[in-house]
PDB file of C-alpha atoms in Angstrom:
ATOM      1  CA  UNK A   1     -60.303  31.160 -70.584  1.00 34.00           C
ATOM      2  CA  UNK A   2     -61.734  27.668 -70.293  1.00 45.00           C
ATOM      3  CA  UNK A   3     -65.369  27.147 -69.308  1.00 44.00           C
ATOM      4  CA  UNK A   4     -66.071  25.238 -66.058  1.00 46.00           C
ATOM      5  CA  UNK A   5     -67.359  21.714 -66.671  1.00 51.00           C
ATOM      6  CA  UNK A   6     -70.370  22.380 -64.465  1.00 47.00           C
ATOM      7  CA  UNK A   7     -71.629  25.052 -66.874  1.00 47.00           C
ATOM      8  CA  UNK A   8     -71.393  22.781 -69.904  1.00 47.00           C
ATOM      9  CA  UNK A   9     -74.450  20.606 -69.291  1.00 61.00           C
ATOM     10  CA  UNK A  10     -75.322  18.964 -71.529  1.00 68.00           C
ATOM     11  CA  UNK A  11     -71.729  18.311 -72.599  1.00 94.00           C
ATOM     12  CA  UNK A  12     -69.639  15.614 -74.248  1.00 98.00           C
ATOM     13  CA  UNK A  13     -66.012  14.677 -73.797  1.00 98.00           C
ATOM     14  CA  UNK A  14     -63.165  12.457 -74.934  1.00 98.00           C
ATOM     15  CA  UNK A  15     -60.258  10.896 -73.105  1.00 97.00           C
ATOM     16  CA  UNK A  16     -56.922  12.650 -73.611  1.00 96.00           C
ATOM     17  CA  UNK A  17     -55.019   9.683 -75.034  1.00 94.00           C
ATOM     18  CA  UNK A  18     -51.576  10.137 -76.533  1.00 91.00           C
ATOM     19  CA  UNK A  19     -52.670   8.273 -79.648  1.00 92.00           C
ATOM     20  CA  UNK A  20     -55.291  10.968 -80.192  1.00 95.00           C
ATOM     21  CA  UNK A  21     -53.150  14.024 -79.428  1.00 94.00           C
ATOM     22  CA  UNK A  22     -52.893  15.311 -82.992  1.00 94.00           C
ATOM     23  CA  UNK A  23     -56.609  14.828 -83.623  1.00 97.00           C
ATOM     24  CA  UNK A  24     -57.541  16.547 -80.370  1.00 97.00           C
ATOM     25  CA  UNK A  25     -55.286  19.505 -81.056  1.00 96.00           C
ATOM     26  CA  UNK A  26     -56.707  19.883 -84.571  1.00 96.00           C
ATOM     27  CA  UNK A  27     -60.342  19.297 -83.626  1.00 97.00           C
ATOM     28  CA  UNK A  28     -62.955  21.777 -84.744  1.00 96.00           C
ATOM     29  CA  UNK A  29     -64.798  23.868 -82.152  1.00 94.00           C
ATOM     30  CA  UNK A  30     -67.849  21.942 -81.018  1.00 94.00           C
ATOM     31  CA  UNK A  31     -66.461  18.464 -81.703  1.00 97.00           C
ATOM     32  CA  UNK A  32     -66.246  17.968 -77.930  1.00 97.00           C
ATOM     33  CA  UNK A  33     -66.558  20.104 -74.803  1.00 97.00           C
ATOM     34  CA  UNK A  34     -64.089  18.653 -72.299  1.00 97.00           C
ATOM     35  CA  UNK A  35     -61.199  16.205 -72.010  1.00 98.00           C
ATOM     36  CA  UNK A  36     -60.687  13.520 -69.395  1.00 97.00           C
ATOM     37  CA  UNK A  37     -57.228  12.555 -68.141  1.00 97.00           C
ATOM     38  CA  UNK A  38     -55.876   9.973 -65.739  1.00 95.00           C
ATOM     39  CA  UNK A  39     -53.758  12.170 -63.441  1.00 95.00           C
ATOM     40  CA  UNK A  40     -51.185   9.453 -62.745  1.00 92.00           C
ATOM     41  CA  UNK A  41     -50.394   9.384 -66.482  1.00 93.00           C
ATOM     42  CA  UNK A  42     -49.726  13.144 -66.624  1.00 95.00           C
ATOM     43  CA  UNK A  43     -48.385  14.308 -63.258  1.00 95.00           C
ATOM     44  CA  UNK A  44     -44.819  15.509 -63.780  1.00 92.00           C
ATOM     45  CA  UNK A  45     -44.865  14.925 -67.537  1.00 93.00           C
ATOM     46  CA  UNK A  46     -42.813  17.490 -69.455  1.00 92.00           C
ATOM     47  CA  UNK A  47     -41.486  17.762 -72.983  1.00 94.00           C
ATOM     48  CA  UNK A  48     -43.766  17.617 -76.002  1.00 92.00           C
ATOM     49  CA  UNK A  49     -46.511  15.681 -74.205  1.00 93.00           C
ATOM     50  CA  UNK A  50     -46.516  18.080 -71.276  1.00 94.00           C
ATOM     51  CA  UNK A  51     -46.711  21.025 -73.674  1.00 94.00           C
ATOM     52  CA  UNK A  52     -49.640  19.392 -75.482  1.00 95.00           C
ATOM     53  CA  UNK A  53     -51.469  18.889 -72.180  1.00 96.00           C
ATOM     54  CA  UNK A  54     -50.943  22.534 -71.290  1.00 95.00           C
ATOM     55  CA  UNK A  55     -52.163  23.701 -74.685  1.00 96.00           C
ATOM     56  CA  UNK A  56     -55.308  21.566 -74.560  1.00 97.00           C
ATOM     57  CA  UNK A  57     -56.023  22.540 -70.944  1.00 97.00           C
ATOM     58  CA  UNK A  58     -56.052  26.181 -72.046  1.00 96.00           C
ATOM     59  CA  UNK A  59     -58.754  25.388 -74.594  1.00 96.00           C
ATOM     60  CA  UNK A  60     -60.892  22.795 -72.819  1.00 96.00           C
ATOM     61  CA  UNK A  61     -61.938  22.005 -69.232  1.00 96.00           C
ATOM     62  CA  UNK A  62     -60.322  18.873 -67.834  1.00 97.00           C
ATOM     63  CA  UNK A  63     -62.021  16.098 -65.936  1.00 97.00           C
ATOM     64  CA  UNK A  64     -59.875  13.547 -64.069  1.00 97.00           C
ATOM     65  CA  UNK A  65     -60.519   9.810 -63.805  1.00 96.00           C
ATOM     66  CA  UNK A  66     -58.019   7.887 -61.704  1.00 93.00           C
ATOM     67  CA  UNK A  67     -56.672   4.396 -62.245  1.00 88.00           C
ATOM     68  CA  UNK A  68     -54.570   3.434 -59.241  1.00 84.00           C
ATOM     69  CA  UNK A  69     -56.034   4.797 -56.005  1.00 89.00           C
ATOM     70  CA  UNK A  70     -57.355   1.328 -55.043  1.00 89.00           C
ATOM     71  CA  UNK A  71     -60.212   2.635 -52.921  1.00 92.00           C
ATOM     72  CA  UNK A  72     -61.334  -0.827 -51.868  1.00 87.00           C
ATOM     73  CA  UNK A  73     -57.906  -2.324 -51.293  1.00 87.00           C
ATOM     74  CA  UNK A  74     -56.351  -3.603 -48.054  1.00 87.00           C
ATOM     75  CA  UNK A  75     -53.151  -1.529 -48.235  1.00 88.00           C
ATOM     76  CA  UNK A  76     -53.201   2.019 -46.811  1.00 91.00           C
ATOM     77  CA  UNK A  77     -54.118   4.784 -49.237  1.00 93.00           C
ATOM     78  CA  UNK A  78     -51.130   6.441 -50.892  1.00 92.00           C
ATOM     79  CA  UNK A  79     -51.349   9.811 -49.146  1.00 95.00           C
ATOM     80  CA  UNK A  80     -48.385  11.241 -51.016  1.00 95.00           C
ATOM     81  CA  UNK A  81     -49.981  10.401 -54.339  1.00 94.00           C
ATOM     82  CA  UNK A  82     -53.296  11.939 -53.261  1.00 96.00           C
ATOM     83  CA  UNK A  83     -51.472  15.140 -52.332  1.00 97.00           C
ATOM     84  CA  UNK A  84     -49.904  15.198 -55.809  1.00 97.00           C
ATOM     85  CA  UNK A  85     -53.334  14.691 -57.347  1.00 97.00           C
ATOM     86  CA  UNK A  86     -54.698  17.615 -55.338  1.00 97.00           C
ATOM     87  CA  UNK A  87     -51.969  19.878 -56.710  1.00 97.00           C
ATOM     88  CA  UNK A  88     -52.744  18.669 -60.243  1.00 97.00           C
ATOM     89  CA  UNK A  89     -56.489  19.242 -59.822  1.00 97.00           C
ATOM     90  CA  UNK A  90     -55.931  22.714 -58.395  1.00 97.00           C
ATOM     91  CA  UNK A  91     -53.424  23.660 -61.100  1.00 96.00           C
ATOM     92  CA  UNK A  92     -55.813  22.777 -63.930  1.00 96.00           C
ATOM     93  CA  UNK A  93     -59.001  23.868 -62.118  1.00 95.00           C
ATOM     94  CA  UNK A  94     -60.443  20.358 -62.477  1.00 96.00           C
ATOM     95  CA  UNK A  95     -64.062  20.245 -61.253  1.00 93.00           C
ATOM     96  CA  UNK A  96     -64.508  16.443 -61.192  1.00 95.00           C
ATOM     97  CA  UNK A  97     -62.159  13.721 -59.957  1.00 97.00           C
ATOM     98  CA  UNK A  98     -63.452  10.174 -60.121  1.00 97.00           C
ATOM     99  CA  UNK A  99     -62.057   6.754 -59.269  1.00 95.00           C
ATOM    100  CA  UNK A 100     -63.195   3.161 -59.543  1.00 93.00           C
ATOM    101  CA  UNK A 101     -65.281   1.380 -56.926  1.00 92.00           C
ATOM    102  CA  UNK A 102     -62.773  -1.473 -56.860  1.00 86.00           C
ATOM    103  CA  UNK A 103     -59.216  -2.214 -55.806  1.00 72.00           C
ATOM    104  CA  UNK A 104     -55.996  -2.675 -57.746  1.00 72.00           C
ATOM    105  CA  UNK A 105     -53.173  -2.995 -55.203  1.00 45.00           C
ATOM    106  CA  UNK A 106     -52.018  -4.759 -52.057  1.00 51.00           C
ATOM    107  CA  UNK A 107     -48.278  -5.138 -51.524  1.00 48.00           C
ATOM    108  CA  UNK A 108     -47.874  -4.009 -55.134  1.00 44.00           C
ATOM    109  CA  UNK A 109     -49.918  -2.859 -58.100  1.00 42.00           C
ATOM    110  CA  UNK A 110     -52.102  -5.645 -59.516  1.00 43.00           C
ATOM    111  CA  UNK A 111     -52.663  -4.046 -62.959  1.00 45.00           C
ATOM    112  CA  UNK A 112     -56.379  -4.759 -62.955  1.00 58.00           C
ATOM    113  CA  UNK A 113     -59.542  -3.325 -61.437  1.00 68.00           C
ATOM    114  CA  UNK A 114     -60.770  -6.087 -59.163  1.00 77.00           C
ATOM    115  CA  UNK A 115     -64.352  -6.310 -57.850  1.00 81.00           C
ATOM    116  CA  UNK A 116     -65.243  -5.848 -54.214  1.00 85.00           C
ATOM    117  CA  UNK A 117     -67.398  -8.234 -52.191  1.00 88.00           C
ATOM    118  CA  UNK A 118     -70.891  -6.844 -51.783  1.00 94.00           C
ATOM    119  CA  UNK A 119     -70.938  -7.040 -47.996  1.00 96.00           C
ATOM    120  CA  UNK A 120     -71.668  -4.654 -45.144  1.00 97.00           C
ATOM    121  CA  UNK A 121     -68.034  -4.885 -44.039  1.00 96.00           C
ATOM    122  CA  UNK A 122     -66.876  -3.835 -47.516  1.00 94.00           C
ATOM    123  CA  UNK A 123     -69.310  -0.887 -47.497  1.00 97.00           C
ATOM    124  CA  UNK A 124     -67.777   0.513 -44.303  1.00 97.00           C
ATOM    125  CA  UNK A 125     -64.219  -0.255 -45.419  1.00 95.00           C
ATOM    126  CA  UNK A 126     -64.379   1.461 -48.794  1.00 96.00           C
ATOM    127  CA  UNK A 127     -66.530   4.337 -47.522  1.00 97.00           C
ATOM    128  CA  UNK A 128     -63.984   5.166 -44.827  1.00 97.00           C
ATOM    129  CA  UNK A 129     -61.234   5.246 -47.452  1.00 96.00           C
ATOM    130  CA  UNK A 130     -63.327   7.469 -49.720  1.00 97.00           C
ATOM    131  CA  UNK A 131     -63.892   9.900 -46.842  1.00 98.00           C
ATOM    132  CA  UNK A 132     -60.155   9.908 -46.134  1.00 97.00           C
ATOM    133  CA  UNK A 133     -59.403  10.590 -49.807  1.00 97.00           C
ATOM    134  CA  UNK A 134     -61.942  13.418 -49.900  1.00 97.00           C
ATOM    135  CA  UNK A 135     -60.372  15.007 -46.820  1.00 98.00           C
ATOM    136  CA  UNK A 136     -56.916  14.936 -48.412  1.00 97.00           C
ATOM    137  CA  UNK A 137     -58.186  16.157 -51.787  1.00 97.00           C
ATOM    138  CA  UNK A 138     -60.290  18.912 -50.227  1.00 97.00           C
ATOM    139  CA  UNK A 139     -63.197  18.084 -52.544  1.00 96.00           C
ATOM    140  CA  UNK A 140     -65.862  15.492 -53.252  1.00 96.00           C
ATOM    141  CA  UNK A 141     -64.925  12.315 -55.054  1.00 97.00           C
ATOM    142  CA  UNK A 142     -67.078  10.441 -57.558  1.00 98.00           C
ATOM    143  CA  UNK A 143     -66.781   6.655 -57.726  1.00 97.00           C
ATOM    144  CA  UNK A 144     -67.459   4.649 -60.875  1.00 96.00           C
ATOM    145  CA  UNK A 145     -69.349   1.380 -61.046  1.00 95.00           C
ATOM    146  CA  UNK A 146     -66.963  -1.143 -62.613  1.00 89.00           C
ATOM    147  CA  UNK A 147     -67.385  -4.118 -64.929  1.00 86.00           C
ATOM    148  CA  UNK A 148     -66.480  -7.502 -63.474  1.00 83.00           C
ATOM    149  CA  UNK A 149     -66.395 -11.099 -64.611  1.00 81.00           C
ATOM    150  CA  UNK A 150     -66.145 -13.046 -61.364  1.00 80.00           C
ATOM    151  CA  UNK A 151     -68.234 -12.113 -58.348  1.00 76.00           C
ATOM    152  CA  UNK A 152     -66.778 -12.446 -54.849  1.00 82.00           C
ATOM    153  CA  UNK A 153     -69.124 -12.818 -51.888  1.00 85.00           C
ATOM    154  CA  UNK A 154     -72.450 -11.051 -52.476  1.00 88.00           C
ATOM    155  CA  UNK A 155     -74.672 -10.474 -49.445  1.00 94.00           C
ATOM    156  CA  UNK A 156     -76.516  -7.799 -51.451  1.00 95.00           C
ATOM    157  CA  UNK A 157     -76.870  -6.938 -55.110  1.00 95.00           C
ATOM    158  CA  UNK A 158     -74.674  -4.398 -56.892  1.00 95.00           C
ATOM    159  CA  UNK A 159     -77.125  -1.517 -56.852  1.00 97.00           C
ATOM    160  CA  UNK A 160     -77.776  -1.923 -53.103  1.00 97.00           C
ATOM    161  CA  UNK A 161     -74.035  -2.061 -52.426  1.00 96.00           C
ATOM    162  CA  UNK A 162     -73.380   0.991 -54.596  1.00 97.00           C
ATOM    163  CA  UNK A 163     -76.079   3.064 -52.901  1.00 98.00           C
ATOM    164  CA  UNK A 164     -74.825   2.023 -49.471  1.00 98.00           C
ATOM    165  CA  UNK A 165     -71.279   3.165 -50.285  1.00 97.00           C
ATOM    166  CA  UNK A 166     -72.500   6.477 -51.716  1.00 98.00           C
ATOM    167  CA  UNK A 167     -74.547   7.197 -48.587  1.00 98.00           C
ATOM    168  CA  UNK A 168     -71.923   6.056 -46.073  1.00 98.00           C
ATOM    169  CA  UNK A 169     -69.097   7.959 -47.784  1.00 98.00           C
ATOM    170  CA  UNK A 170     -71.267  10.922 -48.808  1.00 97.00           C
ATOM    171  CA  UNK A 171     -69.697  10.898 -52.266  1.00 98.00           C
ATOM    172  CA  UNK A 172     -70.941  11.030 -55.853  1.00 98.00           C
ATOM    173  CA  UNK A 173     -71.347   8.497 -58.659  1.00 98.00           C
ATOM    174  CA  UNK A 174     -69.803   8.498 -62.108  1.00 98.00           C
ATOM    175  CA  UNK A 175     -72.255   6.210 -63.870  1.00 98.00           C
ATOM    176  CA  UNK A 176     -70.634   3.985 -66.487  1.00 97.00           C
ATOM    177  CA  UNK A 177     -73.575   2.945 -68.648  1.00 98.00           C
ATOM    178  CA  UNK A 178     -71.626   0.348 -70.617  1.00 97.00           C
ATOM    179  CA  UNK A 179     -70.495  -1.278 -67.365  1.00 96.00           C
ATOM    180  CA  UNK A 180     -74.125  -1.516 -66.250  1.00 97.00           C
ATOM    181  CA  UNK A 181     -74.986  -3.361 -69.455  1.00 97.00           C
ATOM    182  CA  UNK A 182     -71.902  -5.622 -69.377  1.00 96.00           C
ATOM    183  CA  UNK A 183     -72.550  -6.632 -65.767  1.00 93.00           C
ATOM    184  CA  UNK A 184     -76.261  -7.145 -66.421  1.00 96.00           C
ATOM    185  CA  UNK A 185     -75.416  -9.783 -69.029  1.00 95.00           C
ATOM    186  CA  UNK A 186     -72.510 -11.350 -67.154  1.00 93.00           C
ATOM    187  CA  UNK A 187     -74.368 -11.574 -63.837  1.00 91.00           C
ATOM    188  CA  UNK A 188     -77.982 -11.844 -64.949  1.00 93.00           C
ATOM    189  CA  UNK A 189     -79.807  -8.732 -63.797  1.00 95.00           C
ATOM    190  CA  UNK A 190     -82.038  -6.128 -65.427  1.00 98.00           C
ATOM    191  CA  UNK A 191     -79.995  -3.025 -66.400  1.00 98.00           C
ATOM    192  CA  UNK A 192     -83.103  -0.834 -66.333  1.00 97.00           C
ATOM    193  CA  UNK A 193     -83.806  -1.960 -62.774  1.00 97.00           C
ATOM    194  CA  UNK A 194     -80.222  -1.038 -61.867  1.00 97.00           C
ATOM    195  CA  UNK A 195     -80.734   2.491 -63.211  1.00 98.00           C
ATOM    196  CA  UNK A 196     -84.067   2.773 -61.420  1.00 98.00           C
ATOM    197  CA  UNK A 197     -82.428   1.738 -58.149  1.00 98.00           C
ATOM    198  CA  UNK A 198     -79.609   4.297 -58.131  1.00 97.00           C
ATOM    199  CA  UNK A 199     -80.274   7.412 -56.055  1.00 92.00           C
ATOM    200  CA  UNK A 200     -80.516  10.126 -58.747  1.00 88.00           C
ATOM    201  CA  UNK A 201     -78.999  12.976 -56.731  1.00 94.00           C
ATOM    202  CA  UNK A 202     -75.619  11.221 -56.614  1.00 96.00           C
ATOM    203  CA  UNK A 203     -74.931  11.015 -60.373  1.00 97.00           C
ATOM    204  CA  UNK A 204     -72.566  13.779 -61.547  1.00 97.00           C
ATOM    205  CA  UNK A 205     -71.307  12.345 -64.841  1.00 97.00           C
ATOM    206  CA  UNK A 206     -71.499   9.377 -67.182  1.00 98.00           C
ATOM    207  CA  UNK A 207     -69.243   7.167 -69.283  1.00 98.00           C
ATOM    208  CA  UNK A 208     -70.206   5.267 -72.406  1.00 98.00           C
ATOM    209  CA  UNK A 209     -68.005   2.874 -74.368  1.00 97.00           C
ATOM    210  CA  UNK A 210     -67.861  -0.121 -76.660  1.00 96.00           C
ATOM    211  CA  UNK A 211     -67.516  -3.724 -75.548  1.00 95.00           C
ATOM    212  CA  UNK A 212     -66.684  -7.118 -77.043  1.00 91.00           C
ATOM    213  CA  UNK A 213     -69.367  -9.785 -77.421  1.00 88.00           C
ATOM    214  CA  UNK A 214     -67.577 -12.937 -76.311  1.00 92.00           C
ATOM    215  CA  UNK A 215     -70.911 -14.802 -76.277  1.00 91.00           C
ATOM    216  CA  UNK A 216     -74.582 -14.243 -75.517  1.00 92.00           C
ATOM    217  CA  UNK A 217     -73.779 -14.546 -71.821  1.00 92.00           C
ATOM    218  CA  UNK A 218     -70.337 -12.903 -71.636  1.00 88.00           C
ATOM    219  CA  UNK A 219     -69.510  -9.312 -72.566  1.00 88.00           C
ATOM    220  CA  UNK A 220     -66.027  -7.808 -72.144  1.00 88.00           C
ATOM    221  CA  UNK A 221     -65.611  -4.092 -71.423  1.00 89.00           C
ATOM    222  CA  UNK A 222     -62.788  -3.142 -73.827  1.00 92.00           C
ATOM    223  CA  UNK A 223     -63.034   0.592 -74.680  1.00 89.00           C
ATOM    224  CA  UNK A 224     -61.723  -0.492 -78.055  1.00 93.00           C
ATOM    225  CA  UNK A 225     -64.848  -0.533 -80.227  1.00 95.00           C
ATOM    226  CA  UNK A 226     -67.855   1.542 -81.174  1.00 97.00           C
ATOM    227  CA  UNK A 227     -70.765   1.854 -78.751  1.00 98.00           C
ATOM    228  CA  UNK A 228     -73.424  -0.812 -79.312  1.00 97.00           C
ATOM    229  CA  UNK A 229     -77.041   0.181 -80.086  1.00 97.00           C
ATOM    230  CA  UNK A 230     -78.289  -1.442 -76.870  1.00 97.00           C
ATOM    231  CA  UNK A 231     -75.924   0.739 -74.830  1.00 98.00           C
ATOM    232  CA  UNK A 232     -77.109   3.872 -76.635  1.00 98.00           C
ATOM    233  CA  UNK A 233     -80.642   2.888 -75.612  1.00 98.00           C
ATOM    234  CA  UNK A 234     -79.548   2.473 -72.000  1.00 98.00           C
ATOM    235  CA  UNK A 235     -77.791   5.864 -72.109  1.00 98.00           C
ATOM    236  CA  UNK A 236     -81.024   7.509 -73.231  1.00 98.00           C
ATOM    237  CA  UNK A 237     -82.808   5.848 -70.314  1.00 97.00           C
ATOM    238  CA  UNK A 238     -80.098   7.074 -67.945  1.00 98.00           C
ATOM    239  CA  UNK A 239     -80.603  10.642 -69.173  1.00 97.00           C
ATOM    240  CA  UNK A 240     -84.325  10.299 -68.590  1.00 97.00           C
ATOM    241  CA  UNK A 241     -83.693   9.336 -64.946  1.00 97.00           C
ATOM    242  CA  UNK A 242     -80.608  11.362 -64.011  1.00 96.00           C
ATOM    243  CA  UNK A 243     -80.653  14.287 -66.427  1.00 95.00           C
ATOM    244  CA  UNK A 244     -78.126  15.055 -69.152  1.00 94.00           C
ATOM    245  CA  UNK A 245     -74.964  14.816 -67.094  1.00 95.00           C
ATOM    246  CA  UNK A 246     -71.570  15.451 -68.760  1.00 96.00           C
ATOM    247  CA  UNK A 247     -70.787  12.277 -70.699  1.00 98.00           C
ATOM    248  CA  UNK A 248     -67.449  10.873 -71.794  1.00 98.00           C
ATOM    249  CA  UNK A 249     -66.994   8.642 -74.823  1.00 98.00           C
ATOM    250  CA  UNK A 250     -64.290   6.188 -73.739  1.00 97.00           C
ATOM    251  CA  UNK A 251     -61.917   4.935 -76.416  1.00 96.00           C
ATOM    252  CA  UNK A 252     -58.519   3.706 -75.262  1.00 93.00           C
ATOM    253  CA  UNK A 253     -57.115   1.837 -78.284  1.00 92.00           C
ATOM    254  CA  UNK A 254     -57.984   0.611 -81.783  1.00 95.00           C
ATOM    255  CA  UNK A 255     -58.720   4.212 -82.701  1.00 96.00           C
ATOM    256  CA  UNK A 256     -60.830   4.766 -85.823  1.00 96.00           C
ATOM    257  CA  UNK A 257     -60.539   7.833 -88.015  1.00 97.00           C
ATOM    258  CA  UNK A 258     -61.392  10.833 -85.870  1.00 98.00           C
ATOM    259  CA  UNK A 259     -64.576  11.534 -87.816  1.00 97.00           C
ATOM    260  CA  UNK A 260     -66.045   8.278 -86.473  1.00 98.00           C
ATOM    261  CA  UNK A 261     -65.430   9.386 -82.893  1.00 98.00           C
ATOM    262  CA  UNK A 262     -66.993  12.764 -83.674  1.00 98.00           C
ATOM    263  CA  UNK A 263     -70.059  10.945 -85.058  1.00 98.00           C
ATOM    264  CA  UNK A 264     -70.413   9.034 -81.772  1.00 98.00           C
ATOM    265  CA  UNK A 265     -70.073  12.298 -79.852  1.00 98.00           C
ATOM    266  CA  UNK A 266     -72.877  13.704 -81.983  1.00 97.00           C
ATOM    267  CA  UNK A 267     -75.013  10.699 -81.045  1.00 98.00           C
ATOM    268  CA  UNK A 268     -74.469  11.619 -77.396  1.00 98.00           C
ATOM    269  CA  UNK A 269     -75.524  15.208 -78.134  1.00 97.00           C
ATOM    270  CA  UNK A 270     -78.608  13.921 -79.948  1.00 97.00           C
ATOM    271  CA  UNK A 271     -79.610  11.795 -76.961  1.00 97.00           C
ATOM    272  CA  UNK A 272     -78.919  14.658 -74.547  1.00 96.00           C
ATOM    273  CA  UNK A 273     -81.331  16.759 -76.594  1.00 93.00           C
ATOM    274  CA  UNK A 274     -84.006  14.118 -76.110  1.00 89.00           C
ATOM    275  CA  UNK A 275     -83.553  12.353 -79.434  1.00 69.00           C
ATOM    276  CA  UNK A 276     -84.756   8.843 -80.139  1.00 66.00           C
ATOM    277  CA  UNK A 277     -82.426   5.882 -80.498  1.00 68.00           C
ATOM    278  CA  UNK A 278     -82.379   4.058 -83.817  1.00 57.00           C
ATOM    279  CA  UNK A 279     -80.891   0.568 -84.001  1.00 50.00           C
TER     280      UNK A 279
END
């Protein structure tokens, strides 16, 4: 019987990526505590991959992180898809479903997570859609702060916008620590001030990942590299403010040998235990 995610704090997880399936199935007990899946990549999947999902879900709790709900988009929410997600979440007893505070579709899928304008109108628009999604799902939704490289209209800063959405929608936050750092460089704000500004009772989980240093003033969120020392430092500061929430190490491609991922997971455990960060 799998253990509920809520009882695993502090806990560490990995994304269930098909390129990691063999490593995940052969992992030693204690390498990680939970697995995160994008439901749209697994709903209705059968065959060998479906069997692997079922096997891993018997051994580990699942967390779900969506990719295509387009919470901030102009097109109506896909109610049929949300109903499928609810069935998936119920079937696997998933305690946490999160999505991006962005949009990715209009008349069709745009294949990118596009930033929202930080305006009062956008707050009410996206919050109403989050409330609608929560009603259909029959559970709370967590939204993730996203990385972005071009800023549309900004009548308020990102942390003010994020808090306003969380309050208006009465939803939770999946705090992506790497995205905080990437945006702080790309848009010139203090990442520690961002953390200090977020309402602590809303944070229910965290993500951490590697990024690409394009230049001193441009960082690209890739999920294809090891976590940078400066992001580990920011993660430790996030734990100090929000507590040791379940934390996912995101790695989507350019996979190293599995032992390197396990070492990064152990760094998360060390920080959750109150350890110091060494550069």
